[in-house]
Amino acid sequence: MVDFLLMTLPEDPKEAQKVFNSLPIKNQLDIVLKARGKERLHYLFLSEHSEELVQQLPELEVFLTVKEIGERDSLELISLTTPEQFLYLLDLDFWKRDQLDPEKILNWMEILLESGEKKVTQFIQSTDPEFIALLLKKFLHVTTLEGEHLEGMDRIPLFTLDQFYFVDFKGKKTGEVFEPFLRILYRIKGEGYRRLMESLVCEIEPELEEAGYRLRNSRLSDYGFPDFEESLEIYHFVNPESLILEERPLKVRAQEEIEKGSSIFYLTHQNEGPFFSSILSKIDDPHEQDRLKQEITALCNKAIVAEAIDLSNIAAMERVVKKVYHTLNLGLQYLSKGDEIKAFEILQSLPIQRLFQCGVGTTLLLRKKAESILKGTWFSDDQENLVFLDSPHFEKFEGILRKRPAFYRDWIYEDFKNLQDLKEADAFLEFIEVIIDFLGKELNVSPRYLKELDLSGCYPEEWREITLSTIFFTSLANQILRGTFQFEAIKQGQVKDFLYRVFESDAQGKGVIKMEVKNGLRDWYYSIEGEEIKRQHLLAFQDFCLDLFEEEYGKIPPEEKVAPRFVKGLLIRK
C-alpha cells in the first residue's frame, strides 16, 4: 500500500502536496517511515500537519533522520520534536560509554539555541534540573561573593544576572553558547535559576555525572534499551537440541505502544536473513505480526547494548542489527532443517530471543569443538601452536575460537549467516583434525618437535614460518628423492631435481604437478586410511598444498636457480 502511494504521487510539487495532504495522517506517516534521510524530510514538510507527523515518529527514527541528514540541516525537524524526542536525541548522542562528551554537548546546545527561543523554553521547562545542572557543570564555574562584593570584583568573572552568582565560562565559545541560554533560563525560571546556580557551587562534577548516567539509562530502558548485564543474556548458551516450542507471550501491547517503541530501522534489515525473512512475510495474523515486531525490536536493542557500541554510531548499529538477522536466520534454519512448514510453526511458537539464542548456540557448539581440537595432543592447548596452520586455515580456526565466533570468508571475518556457513565451518574443523592426526601419526611431527628443531643454515630459519603445507611437501620431497616419507630438510642442490620429478609444463609453460604424483598420493591414502570421509579430507589437503606449491615454484623457469630465501613450501638446508 505504501509503495503504491509513493508511486502515485505526481511529479509536480504543488500537485504532489495536494495529493499527499488528501491522505489520512496514518497513510502520510507510513510514507514518511518508508523513506529515509532527505527524502523523509521532504515528505514530512510536504504535509500540512508536519508537527503532528514529527511527533508521531518513534524516537529512534527521529534520531536516525537527524544523523543521516546532519543536525544543522535538521533544525526545522528538531524544532518540532516533543520534549521526549529531543531528550532521547541527547541521551543517545551525549555519552561515550559512561562519560559525557563535551564537544557533543556544546554542539547540541548550539542547535537548541538555533531552533528558537520557544524550543529552548520547552527544553528548560520539561527537563530535570539535575540534568541541566550536569550539562552546565561541564562548562561553567560558578562562585558567590558572600559579602565581599567590592573586594572580589577584580578576581572573579564579570558575567552575572543577579549580582550574586558569578559565572566563569570555560572558553570563548562556551560563553557564546551558554550566556544566551542562561538569560532565557533566568527570565522564565528566576527561582529555579538560583537553585540551579547554588547546585553548581556545591555539587561535585563526578557525582553529578554518575547520577546523570543512571537517569539516562533509566530513560533508555523505557525505550527498550536494558542494562548491560540484562542484555548479555541473549548470548548465554542455549543448547539448540534442547529447545522445545515455547508458549507465546500472553500480552500484546496496544498498537500505539508498538508504533512508538518499534523502529522501522530495525525491520528494514530483515532481508539480511533471507530464509527468516521469507517465513516472516508469510505470517498474516496481525497479532502475530505485532508480537514479532515487538520482539525483534527488543532483541535488536539488547544486541546493541550487549555489543557496547556508541549509540550515536549509526553504521555500528546497522552492523549489529544485521548480525541479529543473520543469527535469527541461522537459528530458524537449524531448528527447521530448512523445512518451510516447520519453520512457520516455529516462528509462531518460539519467542524471537530463544530463536536468536539457538543461532548463537550453534556457533558456541562449534567453538567448543574447536577448543577440543586445540586442547588435543597435537596443539597441546597452546593457541600459539595455531601458527603452524596455513592461511586461510589459521584465520578460520582463530575466528571460530572467538568469544563470539566469526566465519572467515574472502579475507574478512563475518557473521555466521546460515546453515551452510555452519556446515562449512564444521567440515573445516573435521578437516584440521584429520590432517594433524595424519601428520602426527605418519611423521611423528608435533609443535614441540618443530620448536626444538635446529634450523641453523635452513630456509626458513624460524619455526614460526613452518606450516602444515611445508611439512607435507618437504616430506613428499624426501619420499621422491630418498624413498622415505619424512620431515627432514632437503639440500639446496636437490631442489631442482625434485622440481624436475614433480613438475610438467602446461600450455602456458607454467610448472604443474604431474598427474602420476597426484595418483600416487591418492593410492597411498587409500592404502593407509579406511574411512572415506577422512580420505576426502586428505585429498583436499593434498590439493591445497599442491596449489600452494605450484604458485610458489611453478613460475620459476627450469634453467633458473631457485633462491630458497624467496620461496615457501619446502624446508631447505644450504
XYZ file of C-alpha atoms in Angstrom:
574
model
C 0.000 0.000 0.000
C 2.763 2.443 0.955
C 4.757 1.623 -2.193
C 1.643 2.208 -4.296
C 1.027 5.589 -2.650
C 4.618 6.619 -3.320
C 4.334 5.618 -6.980
C 1.090 7.555 -7.475
C 2.332 10.902 -6.135
C 2.554 13.438 -9.021
C 5.926 14.846 -10.022
C 4.666 18.429 -9.912
C 5.439 19.742 -6.371
C 2.095 21.549 -5.957
C 0.088 18.582 -7.194
C 2.160 16.195 -5.027
C 1.437 18.382 -1.983
C -2.267 18.392 -2.797
C -2.430 14.608 -3.206
C -0.272 13.970 -0.148
C -2.469 16.138 2.056
C -5.593 14.370 0.820
C -4.312 11.216 2.532
C -5.184 10.357 6.139
C -2.444 11.167 8.661
C -1.791 7.435 9.174
C -1.016 6.954 5.465
C 1.166 10.062 5.459
C 3.086 8.624 8.414
C 3.507 5.290 6.609
C 5.067 7.104 3.646
C 7.357 9.130 5.921
C 8.550 5.994 7.720
C 9.173 4.197 4.442
C 11.522 6.972 3.304
C 14.997 7.697 4.665
C 17.202 10.766 5.035
C 16.371 13.829 2.928
C 13.514 12.016 1.229
C 11.868 11.521 4.625
C 12.343 15.209 5.399
C 10.745 16.061 2.051
C 7.574 14.109 2.859
C 7.416 15.457 6.412
C 7.267 19.023 5.193
C 5.067 18.197 2.235
C 2.329 17.719 4.825
C 0.181 20.451 6.308
C 0.493 18.536 9.581
C 4.297 18.394 9.811
C 4.410 18.875 13.581
C 1.896 16.088 14.173
C 3.828 13.741 11.872
C 7.165 14.526 13.504
C 5.748 13.931 16.970
C 4.296 10.561 15.918
C 7.687 9.273 14.743
C 9.376 6.712 17.009
C 12.214 8.417 18.888
C 14.856 6.263 17.224
C 13.558 7.204 13.770
C 13.892 10.892 14.669
C 17.463 10.275 15.811
C 18.383 8.335 12.650
C 16.892 11.020 10.409
C 18.840 13.772 12.170
C 22.063 11.749 11.927
C 21.579 10.874 8.259
C 20.837 14.460 7.222
C 23.017 16.264 9.755
C 21.991 18.352 12.766
C 22.258 21.714 11.027
C 20.098 20.582 8.094
C 17.535 19.138 10.517
C 16.838 22.291 12.532
C 13.255 22.559 11.297
C 12.635 18.936 12.233
C 14.317 19.311 15.641
C 12.254 22.390 16.431
C 9.059 20.306 16.072
C 10.109 17.422 18.318
C 8.397 16.655 21.591
C 10.408 17.117 24.805
C 10.709 13.321 24.998
C 12.001 13.045 21.444
C 14.538 15.818 21.989
C 15.805 14.357 25.259
C 16.152 10.989 23.501
C 18.400 12.661 20.913
C 20.602 13.990 23.706
C 20.641 10.689 25.605
C 21.908 8.834 22.542
C 24.415 11.435 21.366
C 25.832 12.966 24.568
C 27.543 9.914 26.041
C 30.670 7.898 25.307
C 30.123 4.845 27.469
C 29.547 6.367 30.922
C 31.226 9.714 30.200
C 29.699 12.867 28.778
C 31.204 14.136 25.522
C 31.769 17.919 25.968
C 32.071 18.510 22.221
C 28.699 16.865 21.596
C 27.076 18.857 24.411
C 28.342 22.168 23.020
C 27.152 21.203 19.535
C 23.649 20.308 20.717
C 23.311 23.412 22.881
C 24.118 25.488 19.792
C 21.475 23.563 17.850
C 18.975 24.103 20.654
C 19.536 27.875 20.523
C 19.321 27.892 16.713
C 15.989 26.061 16.948
C 14.487 29.150 18.540
C 13.589 30.504 21.969
C 10.346 28.514 22.008
C 12.341 25.281 21.799
C 14.818 26.460 24.461
C 11.928 27.340 26.761
C 10.323 23.936 26.161
C 13.617 22.217 26.981
C 14.092 24.171 30.228
C 10.526 23.596 31.403
C 10.426 19.876 30.580
C 13.911 18.769 31.618
C 15.017 17.681 35.085
C 17.025 20.496 36.743
C 19.647 17.883 37.691
C 20.247 17.125 34.002
C 20.633 20.820 33.141
C 23.000 21.221 36.105
C 25.101 18.334 34.790
C 25.418 19.976 31.361
C 26.327 23.360 32.809
C 28.838 21.899 35.266
C 30.980 20.793 32.328
C 31.337 24.350 31.046
C 30.753 26.806 33.889
C 32.480 27.652 37.120
C 30.095 29.462 39.499
C 31.136 31.477 42.562
C 29.426 33.794 45.072
C 30.806 36.922 46.798
C 29.031 36.394 50.129
C 29.512 39.962 51.330
C 32.827 40.579 49.576
C 31.351 42.323 46.538
C 33.829 45.199 46.176
C 36.950 43.282 47.107
C 36.050 40.340 44.911
C 35.158 42.054 41.649
C 38.748 42.147 40.399
C 39.339 38.439 40.814
C 36.086 36.869 39.626
C 34.299 36.715 36.250
C 32.052 39.631 35.438
C 29.075 37.741 33.973
C 26.175 37.756 36.393
C 22.427 38.067 36.115
C 21.623 38.719 39.769
C 24.808 40.279 41.198
C 25.173 37.273 43.471
C 26.152 34.281 41.348
C 29.125 34.948 39.052
C 29.920 32.707 36.119
C 33.289 31.856 34.619
C 32.782 30.367 31.147
C 35.413 27.757 30.318
C 36.360 29.054 26.876
C 35.158 31.753 24.482
C 32.765 29.522 22.520
C 31.290 28.244 25.777
C 30.300 31.790 26.687
C 28.773 32.389 23.276
C 26.554 29.335 23.700
C 25.694 29.317 27.398
C 25.276 33.057 28.070
C 22.095 33.338 25.940
C 20.877 30.019 27.384
C 21.316 31.334 30.957
C 19.498 34.560 30.088
C 16.450 32.616 28.878
C 16.639 30.340 31.897
C 16.791 33.323 34.281
C 13.893 35.062 32.543
C 11.464 32.128 32.657
C 12.624 30.459 35.878
C 14.082 33.049 38.242
C 13.865 30.973 41.403
C 14.822 27.833 39.512
C 17.849 29.697 38.173
C 19.036 30.496 41.698
C 18.600 26.888 42.860
C 20.500 25.744 39.789
C 23.362 28.158 40.428
C 23.584 27.010 44.043
C 23.841 23.386 42.944
C 26.673 24.345 40.578
C 28.505 25.927 43.519
C 28.018 22.926 45.797
C 27.748 19.780 43.689
C 30.805 17.714 42.680
C 31.010 17.002 38.942
C 31.753 13.222 39.117
C 28.758 12.681 41.396
C 26.512 14.694 39.067
C 27.763 12.715 36.079
C 27.235 9.355 37.771
C 23.685 10.325 38.756
C 23.054 11.653 35.237
C 24.250 8.407 33.689
C 21.920 6.366 35.890
C 18.962 8.580 34.951
C 19.859 8.373 31.287
C 19.973 4.561 31.407
C 16.644 4.559 33.205
C 15.113 6.680 30.454
C 16.579 4.477 27.724
C 15.222 1.377 29.459
C 11.758 2.831 28.915
C 12.512 2.648 25.193
C 13.612 -0.961 25.373
C 17.351 -0.493 25.961
C 18.062 -2.683 29.016
C 21.192 -2.509 31.133
C 24.381 -4.234 30.013
C 24.055 -7.305 32.247
C 20.490 -7.969 31.161
C 21.446 -7.525 27.512
C 24.169 -10.157 27.732
C 21.548 -12.847 28.321
C 20.953 -13.060 24.578
C 24.453 -14.529 24.223
C 24.045 -17.061 27.025
C 24.486 -20.592 25.737
C 21.290 -22.483 24.991
C 21.750 -25.950 23.527
C 19.791 -25.893 20.251
C 18.946 -29.574 20.688
C 17.183 -28.860 23.961
C 14.869 -26.177 22.594
C 11.195 -27.036 22.567
C 8.352 -24.918 21.284
C 7.512 -22.422 23.965
C 4.307 -20.592 24.767
C 3.894 -17.298 23.018
C 3.873 -14.142 25.207
C 0.491 -13.658 26.874
C 0.313 -9.899 26.424
C 0.427 -7.951 23.202
C 0.775 -4.206 23.718
C -1.610 -1.717 22.238
C -0.942 -0.673 18.644
C 0.036 2.898 19.603
C 2.639 1.483 22.018
C 4.056 -0.731 19.306
C 4.382 2.121 16.847
C 6.044 4.312 19.478
C 8.526 1.693 20.688
C 9.335 -0.159 17.466
C 11.660 1.248 14.846
C 11.271 0.754 11.113
C 15.078 0.980 11.032
C 15.349 -2.459 12.651
C 12.786 -4.055 10.370
C 14.316 -2.781 7.112
C 17.337 -5.085 7.537
C 15.413 -8.367 7.728
C 16.446 -9.404 4.202
C 19.901 -9.988 5.674
C 18.311 -13.271 6.797
C 16.536 -14.429 3.599
C 15.073 -17.689 4.982
C 13.886 -15.976 8.160
C 12.529 -13.048 6.147
C 10.675 -15.346 3.771
C 8.907 -17.184 6.606
C 8.214 -13.895 8.430
C 6.475 -12.497 5.344
C 4.062 -15.455 5.331
C 2.620 -14.570 8.757
C -0.589 -12.649 8.131
C -2.148 -12.676 11.614
C -1.987 -9.020 12.791
C -1.468 -10.036 16.429
C 1.412 -12.327 15.484
C 2.910 -9.599 13.304
C 2.716 -7.187 16.235
C 4.311 -9.690 18.619
C 7.185 -10.388 16.246
C 7.696 -6.684 15.586
C 7.918 -6.008 19.326
C 10.255 -8.920 19.994
C 12.599 -8.125 17.093
C 12.839 -4.520 18.303
C 13.558 -5.650 21.875
C 16.174 -8.133 20.636
C 17.938 -5.515 18.486
C 18.038 -3.120 21.441
C 19.597 -5.808 23.652
C 22.157 -6.679 20.972
C 23.149 -3.020 20.543
C 23.706 -2.682 24.306
C 25.460 -6.073 24.613
C 27.903 -5.154 21.840
C 28.755 -1.981 23.812
C 28.710 0.238 20.734
C 28.385 4.004 20.737
C 24.649 4.580 20.340
C 25.339 7.573 18.110
C 27.248 5.405 15.626
C 24.625 4.506 13.012
C 26.995 2.314 10.958
C 27.808 0.252 14.054
C 24.094 -0.026 14.884
C 23.416 -1.284 11.375
C 26.135 -3.954 11.725
C 24.594 -5.189 14.960
C 21.065 -5.253 13.528
C 22.306 -7.219 10.510
C 24.022 -9.640 12.893
C 20.696 -10.143 14.679
C 19.018 -11.146 11.417
C 21.917 -13.384 10.391
C 21.667 -15.216 13.708
C 17.857 -15.478 13.560
C 18.199 -16.863 10.047
C 20.720 -19.448 11.241
C 18.617 -20.423 14.269
C 15.438 -20.879 12.227
C 17.219 -22.889 9.535
C 18.850 -25.095 12.162
C 15.649 -25.879 14.080
C 13.526 -26.406 10.969
C 16.255 -28.154 8.951
C 15.208 -25.819 6.135
C 11.607 -27.072 6.098
C 9.390 -24.023 5.475
C 6.257 -25.525 7.049
C 8.193 -26.452 10.189
C 9.853 -23.007 10.212
C 6.433 -21.336 10.021
C 5.278 -23.273 13.098
C 8.468 -22.448 14.986
C 8.259 -18.725 14.254
C 4.710 -18.614 15.626
C 5.504 -20.643 18.740
C 9.045 -19.771 19.811
C 9.977 -16.344 21.241
C 12.326 -14.436 18.961
C 15.022 -14.239 21.649
C 15.044 -18.036 22.003
C 15.406 -18.347 18.244
C 18.362 -15.963 18.386
C 19.895 -17.948 21.264
C 19.513 -21.075 19.169
C 21.566 -19.458 16.406
C 24.153 -18.326 18.941
C 24.172 -21.808 20.481
C 25.073 -23.466 17.183
C 28.168 -21.275 16.859
C 29.153 -21.838 20.502
C 28.953 -25.616 19.965
C 31.257 -25.088 17.001
C 33.667 -23.140 19.224
C 33.545 -25.953 21.774
C 34.606 -28.374 19.050
C 37.477 -26.067 18.040
C 38.551 -25.793 21.690
C 38.549 -29.586 21.951
C 40.892 -29.810 18.949
C 43.099 -27.094 20.449
C 43.285 -29.000 23.747
C 44.148 -32.247 21.958
C 47.525 -33.946 21.703
C 48.785 -32.058 18.669
C 48.103 -28.402 19.615
C 48.544 -29.193 23.349
C 46.108 -26.445 24.424
C 48.542 -23.761 23.278
C 46.982 -21.183 20.960
C 50.462 -20.167 19.825
C 50.658 -23.507 18.005
C 47.922 -22.431 15.622
C 50.658 -20.553 13.755
C 51.510 -23.867 12.057
C 48.230 -23.635 10.153
C 48.473 -22.148 6.678
C 46.461 -19.111 5.693
C 43.460 -19.068 5.467
C 43.189 -22.101 7.779
C 44.740 -20.115 10.623
C 42.255 -17.269 10.234
C 39.295 -19.666 10.002
C 40.296 -21.502 13.171
C 41.008 -18.257 15.039
C 37.608 -16.873 14.014
C 35.757 -19.898 15.374
C 37.647 -19.640 18.676
C 36.487 -16.071 19.304
C 34.200 -15.275 22.215
C 31.512 -14.664 19.622
C 32.572 -16.986 16.791
C 33.075 -15.463 13.346
C 33.159 -17.026 9.899
C 36.261 -16.162 7.836
C 35.351 -15.660 4.209
C 37.046 -13.794 1.348
C 39.717 -12.347 3.661
C 37.285 -10.851 6.179
C 35.510 -12.054 9.322
C 31.733 -12.210 9.009
C 28.763 -13.432 10.999
C 27.572 -16.981 10.575
C 24.632 -16.271 8.268
C 23.051 -19.618 7.505
C 23.202 -23.378 7.905
C 25.637 -23.686 5.008
C 28.188 -21.496 6.838
C 27.794 -23.696 9.911
C 28.278 -26.909 7.900
C 31.336 -25.491 6.135
C 32.938 -24.498 9.435
C 32.144 -27.872 10.984
C 33.669 -29.662 7.975
C 36.718 -27.398 8.231
C 37.325 -28.393 11.872
C 36.977 -32.038 10.930
C 39.478 -31.425 8.118
C 42.024 -29.891 10.526
C 41.548 -32.744 12.972
C 42.204 -35.335 10.250
C 45.301 -33.538 8.934
C 47.057 -33.054 12.281
C 46.260 -36.662 13.197
C 47.713 -37.813 9.857
C 50.899 -35.750 10.192
C 51.317 -36.764 13.821
C 50.997 -40.493 13.103
C 52.801 -40.719 9.753
C 55.636 -38.308 10.553
C 55.689 -38.180 14.352
C 55.689 -34.392 13.991
C 54.286 -32.097 16.668
C 54.613 -28.394 17.553
C 57.005 -29.301 20.363
C 59.198 -31.261 17.938
C 59.128 -28.384 15.410
C 60.044 -25.780 18.032
C 63.067 -27.825 19.117
C 64.430 -28.328 15.577
C 67.876 -26.964 14.807
C 67.107 -24.704 11.851
C 70.520 -23.089 11.594
C 71.534 -22.923 7.951
C 67.957 -23.604 6.817
C 65.227 -21.762 4.978
C 63.035 -20.868 6.720
C 65.229 -20.072 9.724
C 62.318 -19.598 12.183
C 59.903 -22.325 13.322
C 57.006 -19.870 13.138
C 57.399 -19.856 9.343
C 56.845 -23.604 9.087
C 53.265 -24.547 8.231
C 51.444 -27.834 7.675
C 51.885 -27.474 3.918
C 55.659 -27.029 4.431
C 55.714 -30.220 6.492
C 53.710 -32.125 3.895
C 55.684 -31.017 0.845
C 59.101 -31.398 2.471
C 58.117 -34.940 3.460
C 56.910 -35.616 -0.098
C 60.231 -34.322 -1.435
C 62.061 -36.812 0.786
C 59.756 -39.588 -0.436
C 60.525 -38.817 -4.085
C 64.245 -38.138 -3.596
C 65.080 -40.740 -0.934
C 62.150 -43.129 -0.835
C 61.149 -42.180 2.723
C 58.158 -40.006 3.673
C 59.681 -37.994 6.499
C 60.001 -34.377 7.570
C 63.654 -33.525 7.143
C 65.293 -30.574 5.405
C 66.374 -31.292 1.833
C 69.639 -29.947 0.487
C 69.540 -26.869 -1.689
C 71.248 -28.778 -4.517
C 68.387 -31.298 -4.587
C 65.619 -28.765 -5.138
C 65.943 -28.604 -8.944
C 65.961 -32.389 -9.147
C 62.791 -32.546 -7.060
C 61.058 -29.937 -9.199
C 62.033 -31.838 -12.341
C 60.467 -35.026 -10.938
C 57.176 -33.481 -9.826
C 56.546 -30.765 -12.445
C 55.474 -30.802 -16.058
C 54.660 -27.725 -18.156
C 51.118 -26.701 -19.006
C 50.047 -24.911 -22.203
C 51.279 -21.564 -20.821
C 54.648 -23.003 -19.869
C 53.908 -22.942 -16.151
C 55.011 -25.856 -13.978
C 52.130 -28.023 -12.711
C 52.219 -31.194 -10.610
C 52.368 -34.367 -12.696
C 49.240 -36.498 -12.656
C 51.289 -39.569 -11.726
C 52.363 -37.784 -8.487
C 48.735 -36.976 -7.631
C 47.597 -40.509 -8.414
C 50.417 -41.963 -6.350
C 49.371 -39.894 -3.343
C 45.733 -40.890 -3.832
C 46.621 -44.580 -3.911
C 48.694 -44.165 -0.761
C 45.826 -42.517 1.135
C 43.511 -45.353 0.173
C 46.066 -47.851 1.465
C 46.514 -46.207 4.882
C 43.040 -44.787 5.574
C 39.873 -46.883 5.642
C 37.295 -44.135 6.233
C 36.107 -42.446 3.047
C 35.404 -39.072 4.680
C 38.939 -38.946 6.116
C 40.376 -39.873 2.702
C 38.448 -36.967 1.198
C 39.920 -34.596 3.775
C 43.434 -35.880 2.998
C 42.831 -35.389 -0.709
C 41.539 -31.867 -0.072
C 44.661 -31.100 1.968
C 46.842 -32.538 -0.792
C 45.147 -30.355 -3.425
C 45.537 -27.314 -1.160
C 49.270 -27.991 -0.756
C 49.786 -28.718 -4.461
C 48.110 -25.442 -5.403
C 50.358 -23.521 -2.992
C 53.443 -25.302 -4.319
C 52.547 -24.614 -7.947
C 52.014 -20.955 -7.099
C 55.419 -20.698 -5.398
C 57.606 -22.821 -7.721
C 55.627 -23.279 -10.960
C 56.604 -19.886 -12.352
C 60.368 -20.456 -11.921
C 61.948 -21.219 -15.339
C 63.668 -24.649 -15.418
C 67.051 -23.074 -16.199
C 66.820 -20.558 -13.332
C 68.426 -21.252 -9.981
C 65.985 -21.459 -7.057
C 66.601 -18.886 -4.324
C 65.243 -20.527 -1.118
C 65.075 -17.179 0.661
C 62.294 -16.000 -1.663
C 60.068 -19.078 -1.876
C 57.979 -21.005 0.622
C 56.746 -24.583 0.880
C 59.969 -26.515 1.467
C 62.428 -26.757 4.360
C 65.777 -26.361 2.606
C 69.273 -26.663 4.064
C 72.177 -24.793 2.443
